[in-house]
Amino acid sequence: MFKQTVDFIKEQFKGQDFIPLHEPRFNGNEKKYLLDCIDSTFVSSVGKYVDDFEKQLATYTGAKYAVAAVNGTAALHMAMIVAGVRNNDIVITQPLSFIATCNAISYIGAKPLFVDVDFDTLGLSASKLKEYLFENVIKKSDGFSYHKLTNQKIAACVPMHTFGHPCRIDEIAAICIEYGIALIEDAAESMGSYYKGKHTGTFGKLGTFSFNGNKTITCGGGGAIITDDEQLAKRAKYLTTQAKVPHRWDFVHDEIGYNYRMPNLNAALMCAQLEQLNDFLENKRALATKYQEFFKKTDIQFIVEPNNSNSNYWLCAILLKDKETRDSFLEFTNDNGVMTRPAWALMTKLVMFKDAMHGNIENAEMIESRLVNIPSSVRLK
Ligand SMILES: *Cc1c(COP(=O)(O)O)cnc(C)c1O
């Protein structure tokens, strides 16, 4: 079965000896815009491509405002700052995620609290969130919720749309409103993914994206924050650009700021990549459909987009029978020129977060031991 799977994957990516997990594609206006950017000498943080990119990203996602950032982790950090997360607050997130989510929480001195994921969406579980909050927090007269055990404020909830598959974000949004918790979507992996027809990242106070080299569209390194709230957008722009008081020549700063801006060079790449996003999505969906048909004939389960959603299929994923089978699959594929990888080690297992609070995380544990990502690049025609 493993051999047939390797052969099938190789057939999808003909002409490649080694098939990586996710390669970037630069077949549009990337070189043209980069040259134009270099010729203009505005290669750094001021320039027309940064402005264009922010406008285009807002238009694409349907958010009112977009603020470019140097990477997705910085975007998450900034989103939490402007959402009001403070030192020692609690931020709820999922144990199955890339480390960046928890790193950003930790930069503020806040503490992650882990709630399980759903087995079908791979993202934060609305029902388990509801259950956890009902049992463990009290809403006070200031409108915020506090943990019963430690009296820490539950300042934010950061669900993540795992591998591009949207989680039950409308239910999560309703729960966050009920408990006075700021919702920030880590949409790093879900550029081009929709839930009930609405782009991921637009359901809460703020959403963040990553444009790292392995994501669906990329500029090498980059990120962005989206929001419908003008004040939050302005504050994010101001804090990511060193908190400078606007003036034609004076350099006055009235707060501790951050150098989190995206250079114009990277923004030029983003403008070219955004033009191709819909083609990339179609291409990736066609591959996912082929995988789905192929794995139907096997005892391996291909993970399809959840109900009510349109996934970007960023990283296609399969579930093996158990951990032993997973390990032999990883070994066989990687030995035979097909790059595959397991899910991340759960955050709850990492030394930094081993004492963090969490509810029952059985789904995350099961996914961690059985899931494998398989090659998912946009295929060249
Ligand atoms: C990629 C990613 C990020 C951000 O990563 P950067 O490399 O900083 O752009 C954040 N969260 C998740 C879940 C990611 O996959």
Coordinates of C-alpha atoms and ligand atoms in Angstrom, one line a residue:
M1 CA 0.0 0.0 0.0
F2 CA 2.8 2.4 0.9
K3 CA 4.5 1.7 -2.4
Q4 CA 1.3 2.4 -4.4
T5 CA 0.9 5.7 -2.4
V6 CA 4.5 6.8 -3.3
D7 CA 3.9 5.9 -6.9
F8 CA 0.6 7.8 -7.0
I9 CA 2.2 10.9 -5.4
K10 CA 5.1 10.7 -7.9
E11 CA 2.7 10.6 -10.7
Q12 CA 1.1 13.8 -9.6
F13 CA 4.4 15.6 -9.5
K14 CA 6.0 14.2 -12.7
G15 CA 9.6 15.1 -13.5
Q16 CA 10.7 15.6 -9.9
D17 CA 13.1 13.1 -8.3
F18 CA 12.4 14.5 -4.8
I19 CA 8.9 15.7 -4.0
P20 CA 8.9 18.4 -1.3
L21 CA 6.0 19.0 1.0
H22 CA 5.1 22.5 -0.3
E23 CA 7.2 24.6 -2.7
P24 CA 6.5 28.2 -3.6
R25 CA 5.6 29.2 -7.2
F26 CA 6.8 32.5 -8.7
N27 CA 5.4 32.4 -12.3
G28 CA 3.5 35.6 -12.3
N29 CA 4.6 39.3 -12.0
E30 CA 7.1 38.6 -9.2
K31 CA 10.2 39.6 -11.2
K32 CA 8.6 42.5 -12.8
Y33 CA 7.3 44.0 -9.6
L34 CA 10.6 43.3 -7.8
L35 CA 12.6 45.1 -10.5
D36 CA 10.2 48.0 -10.4
C37 CA 10.6 48.1 -6.7
I38 CA 14.5 48.1 -6.9
D39 CA 14.4 50.7 -9.6
S40 CA 12.3 52.9 -7.5
T41 CA 14.9 52.7 -4.6
F42 CA 11.9 52.3 -2.2
V43 CA 12.9 48.8 -1.1
S44 CA 12.3 49.2 2.6
S45 CA 9.3 50.0 4.7
V46 CA 7.8 52.9 2.8
G47 CA 6.6 52.4 -0.8
K48 CA 3.6 51.8 -3.0
Y49 CA 3.7 48.0 -2.9
V50 CA 3.1 48.0 0.9
D51 CA 0.0 50.3 0.4
D52 CA -1.2 48.3 -2.6
F53 CA -0.8 45.0 -0.8
E54 CA -2.7 46.1 2.3
K55 CA -5.6 47.3 0.0
Q56 CA -5.6 44.2 -2.0
L57 CA -5.5 41.9 1.0
A58 CA -8.4 43.8 2.6
T59 CA -10.4 43.5 -0.6
Y60 CA -9.7 39.8 -1.1
T61 CA -10.6 38.9 2.5
G62 CA -13.5 41.3 2.8
A63 CA -12.0 42.9 5.9
K64 CA -12.2 46.7 6.1
Y65 CA -8.5 47.1 7.0
A66 CA -5.2 45.2 6.5
V67 CA -1.9 46.0 8.1
A68 CA 1.3 44.3 6.7
A69 CA 3.8 42.8 9.1
V70 CA 7.2 41.4 8.8
N71 CA 6.0 37.8 9.5
G72 CA 3.0 35.9 10.9
T73 CA 4.4 35.6 14.4
A74 CA 4.8 39.4 14.6
A75 CA 1.3 39.8 13.3
L76 CA 0.0 37.5 16.0
H77 CA 2.0 39.3 18.7
M78 CA 0.7 42.7 17.6
A79 CA -2.9 41.5 17.2
M80 CA -2.8 40.4 20.8
I81 CA -1.3 43.6 22.0
V82 CA -3.9 45.8 20.3
A83 CA -6.7 43.4 21.5
G84 CA -5.7 44.3 25.0
V85 CA -3.9 41.1 26.2
R86 CA -1.6 41.9 29.1
N87 CA 1.1 40.2 31.3
N88 CA -0.3 37.2 33.2
D89 CA -3.6 37.1 31.3
I90 CA -4.9 33.8 29.9
V91 CA -5.1 33.3 26.1
I92 CA -7.1 30.2 25.0
T93 CA -5.7 28.3 22.1
Q94 CA -5.4 24.7 20.8
P95 CA -2.7 22.2 21.6
L96 CA -2.4 21.2 18.0
S97 CA -0.7 24.2 16.3
F98 CA 2.6 25.6 15.2
I99 CA 4.7 27.0 18.0
A100 CA 4.3 30.6 16.7
T101 CA 0.8 31.0 18.3
C102 CA 2.1 30.2 21.8
N103 CA 5.3 32.1 21.3
A104 CA 3.3 35.3 20.5
I105 CA 1.2 34.7 23.6
S106 CA 4.4 34.3 25.7
Y107 CA 6.1 37.5 24.3
I108 CA 3.4 39.4 26.2
G109 CA 3.9 37.3 29.4
A110 CA 0.4 35.9 28.9
K111 CA -0.3 32.2 29.5
P112 CA -1.8 29.8 27.0
L113 CA -4.6 27.6 28.1
F114 CA -5.3 24.7 25.8
V115 CA -8.8 23.5 24.7
D116 CA -9.1 20.5 22.4
V117 CA -9.7 20.5 18.7
D118 CA -12.5 18.9 16.8
F119 CA -11.7 15.6 15.0
D120 CA -13.3 16.7 11.7
T121 CA -12.0 20.3 11.5
L122 CA -8.6 19.8 13.3
G123 CA -9.2 23.3 14.7
L124 CA -10.4 24.5 18.1
S125 CA -13.6 22.8 19.2
A126 CA -16.5 25.1 19.9
S127 CA -18.3 22.6 22.0
K128 CA -15.3 21.9 24.2
L129 CA -14.6 25.6 24.5
K130 CA -18.1 26.2 25.7
E131 CA -17.9 23.3 28.2
Y132 CA -14.6 24.5 29.5
L133 CA -15.7 28.1 30.0
F134 CA -19.0 27.0 31.6
E135 CA -17.1 24.9 34.2
N136 CA -14.0 27.0 34.8
V137 CA -14.6 30.7 34.5
I138 CA -16.9 33.4 35.9
K139 CA -18.0 36.5 34.1
K140 CA -17.6 39.6 36.3
S141 CA -19.4 42.9 36.3
D142 CA -16.6 44.5 34.2
G143 CA -17.8 42.3 31.3
F144 CA -14.7 40.1 31.3
S145 CA -14.3 36.4 32.3
Y146 CA -11.8 35.2 34.9
H147 CA -10.5 31.8 35.7
K148 CA -12.1 30.4 38.9
L149 CA -8.8 28.8 40.1
T150 CA -6.4 31.7 39.5
N151 CA -8.5 34.7 38.9
Q152 CA -6.6 35.4 35.8
K153 CA -8.4 37.3 33.0
I154 CA -9.3 35.3 29.9
A155 CA -8.2 38.1 27.6
A156 CA -8.3 36.4 24.2
C157 CA -9.1 33.2 22.3
V158 CA -6.9 32.3 19.4
P159 CA -8.2 29.4 17.3
M160 CA -6.2 28.2 14.3
H161 CA -7.5 27.0 11.0
T162 CA -5.3 23.9 10.8
F163 CA -3.7 23.1 7.5
G164 CA -6.1 25.5 5.9
H165 CA -9.3 23.8 7.1
P166 CA -11.7 26.2 8.8
C167 CA -12.8 25.4 12.3
R168 CA -16.4 26.1 13.6
I169 CA -15.5 29.8 13.8
D170 CA -19.0 31.2 13.9
E171 CA -19.9 29.2 17.0
I172 CA -16.5 30.1 18.6
A173 CA -17.2 33.8 17.8
A174 CA -20.6 33.6 19.5
I175 CA -19.1 32.0 22.7
C176 CA -16.4 34.6 22.8
I177 CA -19.0 37.4 22.7
E178 CA -21.0 35.7 25.5
Y179 CA -17.9 35.5 27.8
G180 CA -16.4 38.9 26.8
I181 CA -13.3 37.3 25.3
A182 CA -11.4 38.9 22.4
L183 CA -11.4 36.6 19.4
I184 CA -8.2 36.6 17.3
E185 CA -8.0 34.1 14.4
D186 CA -4.6 32.6 13.6
A187 CA -5.4 32.3 9.9
A188 CA -1.7 31.8 9.1
E189 CA -2.5 28.6 7.2
S190 CA -5.8 29.5 5.7
M191 CA -5.3 32.3 3.1
G192 CA -8.1 31.6 0.6
S193 CA -10.2 29.5 3.0
Y194 CA -13.8 30.3 3.7
Y195 CA -16.3 29.3 6.3
K196 CA -20.0 29.7 5.3
G197 CA -18.9 31.9 2.5
K198 CA -16.9 34.3 4.7
H199 CA -13.1 34.5 4.6
T200 CA -11.2 33.0 7.6
G201 CA -9.8 35.8 9.8
T202 CA -12.8 38.0 9.5
F203 CA -15.0 36.4 12.3
G204 CA -13.5 38.0 15.4
K205 CA -11.8 41.3 16.4
L206 CA -8.7 40.6 14.4
G207 CA -7.2 37.9 12.1
T208 CA -3.6 37.2 11.2
F209 CA -1.8 35.7 8.2
S210 CA 1.6 34.3 7.5
F211 CA 3.3 34.5 4.1
N212 CA 6.3 32.4 5.0
G213 CA 8.0 30.4 2.3
N214 CA 5.9 27.3 2.9
K215 CA 2.5 28.9 2.9
T216 CA -0.1 29.0 0.1
I217 CA 1.2 32.4 -1.1
T218 CA 4.5 33.7 0.1
C219 CA 7.0 36.6 -0.1
G220 CA 9.8 34.8 1.6
G221 CA 8.8 36.1 5.0
G222 CA 5.7 38.2 5.7
G223 CA 2.5 38.5 7.6
A224 CA -0.6 40.7 8.0
I225 CA -3.3 41.6 10.4
I226 CA -6.9 42.2 9.2
T227 CA -9.8 43.8 11.1
D228 CA -13.0 45.7 10.6
D229 CA -12.1 48.1 13.5
E230 CA -10.6 51.3 12.4
Q231 CA -9.0 52.1 15.8
L232 CA -7.4 48.7 16.1
A233 CA -6.1 48.9 12.5
K234 CA -4.6 52.4 13.1
R235 CA -3.1 51.3 16.4
A236 CA -1.5 48.2 14.8
K237 CA 0.0 50.3 12.0
Y238 CA 1.3 52.8 14.5
L239 CA 2.9 50.2 16.8
T240 CA 4.4 48.1 14.0
T241 CA 6.1 51.2 12.7
Q242 CA 8.0 52.2 15.9
A243 CA 5.1 54.3 17.3
K244 CA 6.3 57.5 15.5
V245 CA 4.2 60.6 15.8
P246 CA 3.4 61.6 12.2
H247 CA 5.4 64.6 11.1
R248 CA 7.2 65.7 7.9
W249 CA 10.7 65.8 9.6
D250 CA 10.5 65.5 13.3
F251 CA 11.4 62.1 14.9
V252 CA 9.2 61.9 18.0
H253 CA 7.9 58.7 19.4
D254 CA 5.4 58.6 22.2
E255 CA 5.3 54.9 23.1
I256 CA 7.4 51.8 22.9
G257 CA 6.9 50.6 19.4
Y258 CA 8.0 47.7 17.3
N259 CA 9.9 47.3 14.0
Y260 CA 7.4 44.9 12.6
R261 CA 6.8 46.4 9.2
M262 CA 7.0 44.5 5.9
P263 CA 9.6 45.8 3.5
N264 CA 8.4 47.1 0.1
L265 CA 10.4 44.3 -1.6
N266 CA 8.4 41.7 0.1
A267 CA 5.1 43.6 -0.5
A268 CA 6.0 43.6 -4.2
L269 CA 6.1 39.8 -4.2
M270 CA 2.8 39.7 -2.2
C271 CA 1.1 41.8 -4.9
A272 CA 2.2 39.3 -7.6
Q273 CA 1.3 36.3 -5.4
L274 CA -2.2 37.6 -4.7
E275 CA -2.9 37.9 -8.4
Q276 CA -2.3 34.1 -8.7
L277 CA -4.1 33.0 -5.5
N278 CA -7.3 31.9 -7.1
D279 CA -5.4 29.8 -9.7
F280 CA -3.3 28.3 -6.9
L281 CA -6.5 27.4 -5.0
E282 CA -8.0 25.7 -8.0
N283 CA -4.8 23.8 -8.6
K284 CA -4.6 22.6 -5.0
R285 CA -8.2 21.6 -4.9
A286 CA -7.7 19.5 -8.0
L287 CA -4.9 17.7 -6.3
A288 CA -6.9 17.2 -3.1
T289 CA -9.7 15.7 -5.2
K290 CA -7.3 13.2 -6.8
Y291 CA -5.9 12.3 -3.4
Q292 CA -9.4 11.8 -2.0
E293 CA -10.3 9.4 -4.9
F294 CA -7.0 7.5 -4.5
F295 CA -7.2 7.1 -0.7
K296 CA -10.8 5.9 -1.0
K297 CA -9.4 2.6 -2.4
T298 CA -7.0 2.2 0.6
D299 CA -7.3 1.9 4.4
I300 CA -5.8 5.3 4.8
Q301 CA -8.2 8.2 5.5
F302 CA -7.7 11.4 3.5
I303 CA -8.9 14.5 5.5
V304 CA -11.5 16.4 3.5
E305 CA -12.6 19.9 4.0
P306 CA -15.1 20.2 6.9
N307 CA -18.8 20.9 6.4
N308 CA -19.8 24.5 5.6
S309 CA -16.3 25.4 4.4
N310 CA -14.2 25.9 1.4
S311 CA -10.6 25.0 2.3
N312 CA -7.5 26.1 0.6
Y313 CA -6.1 22.6 1.2
W314 CA -2.8 24.2 2.1
L315 CA -1.3 21.0 3.4
C316 CA -3.1 17.8 2.5
A317 CA -3.3 15.4 5.4
I318 CA -4.0 11.7 5.9
L319 CA -4.8 9.6 9.0
L320 CA -3.0 6.3 9.4
K321 CA -4.4 3.4 11.5
D322 CA -2.1 4.0 14.5
K323 CA 1.2 5.5 15.5
E324 CA 3.3 2.5 14.4
T325 CA 1.7 2.6 11.0
R326 CA 2.3 6.3 10.8
D327 CA 6.0 5.9 11.7
S328 CA 6.6 3.2 9.1
F329 CA 4.7 5.4 6.5
L330 CA 6.9 8.4 7.3
E331 CA 10.0 6.3 7.0
F332 CA 9.0 4.6 3.7
T333 CA 7.9 7.8 2.0
N334 CA 10.9 9.9 3.1
D335 CA 13.3 7.0 2.1
N336 CA 11.7 7.0 -1.3
G337 CA 11.9 10.6 -2.4
V338 CA 8.5 11.8 -1.1
M339 CA 8.6 14.3 1.7
T340 CA 6.0 13.7 4.4
R341 CA 5.8 14.9 8.0
P342 CA 3.8 14.3 11.1
A343 CA 1.7 16.9 12.9
W344 CA 3.5 19.1 15.4
A345 CA 4.2 17.8 18.8
L346 CA 1.4 19.0 20.9
M347 CA 2.0 22.3 22.7
T348 CA 1.1 20.6 26.0
K349 CA 4.1 18.3 25.6
L350 CA 6.7 21.1 25.2
V351 CA 8.9 22.0 28.2
M352 CA 7.7 25.6 28.1
F353 CA 4.0 24.7 28.4
K354 CA 4.1 21.4 30.3
D355 CA 2.5 23.1 33.3
A356 CA -0.1 25.1 31.3
M357 CA -3.8 24.6 32.1
H358 CA -5.8 22.5 29.7
G359 CA -9.0 20.6 29.4
N360 CA -9.4 17.1 27.9
I361 CA -7.3 17.0 24.7
E362 CA -8.1 13.5 23.4
N363 CA -8.8 14.5 19.8
A364 CA -5.5 16.5 19.6
E365 CA -3.7 13.5 21.0
M366 CA -5.2 11.1 18.5
I367 CA -4.5 13.4 15.6
E368 CA -0.9 14.0 16.8
S369 CA -0.2 10.2 16.7
R370 CA -1.9 9.4 13.4
L371 CA -1.8 12.4 11.0
V372 CA 0.7 12.8 8.2
N373 CA 1.0 15.7 5.8
I374 CA 1.7 14.7 2.2
P375 CA 3.1 16.8 -0.8
S376 CA 0.7 19.7 -1.6
S377 CA 2.5 22.1 -3.8
V378 CA 0.7 23.9 -6.7
R379 CA 1.5 21.6 -9.7
L380 CA 3.1 23.1 -12.8
K381 CA 1.1 22.8 -15.9
Ligands
LIG1 C1 3.2 29.8 9.7 C2 2.4 30.0 10.9 C3 2.5 31.2 11.7 C4 3.4 32.3 11.5 O1 4.7 32.0 11.0 P1 5.8 33.0 10.5 O2 6.8 32.1 10.1 O3 6.1 33.9 11.6 O4 5.2 33.8 9.4 C5 1.7 31.3 12.8 N1 0.8 30.3 13.2 C6 0.7 29.2 12.5 C7 -0.3 28.2 12.9 C8 1.5 29.0 11.3 O5 1.4 27.8 10.6

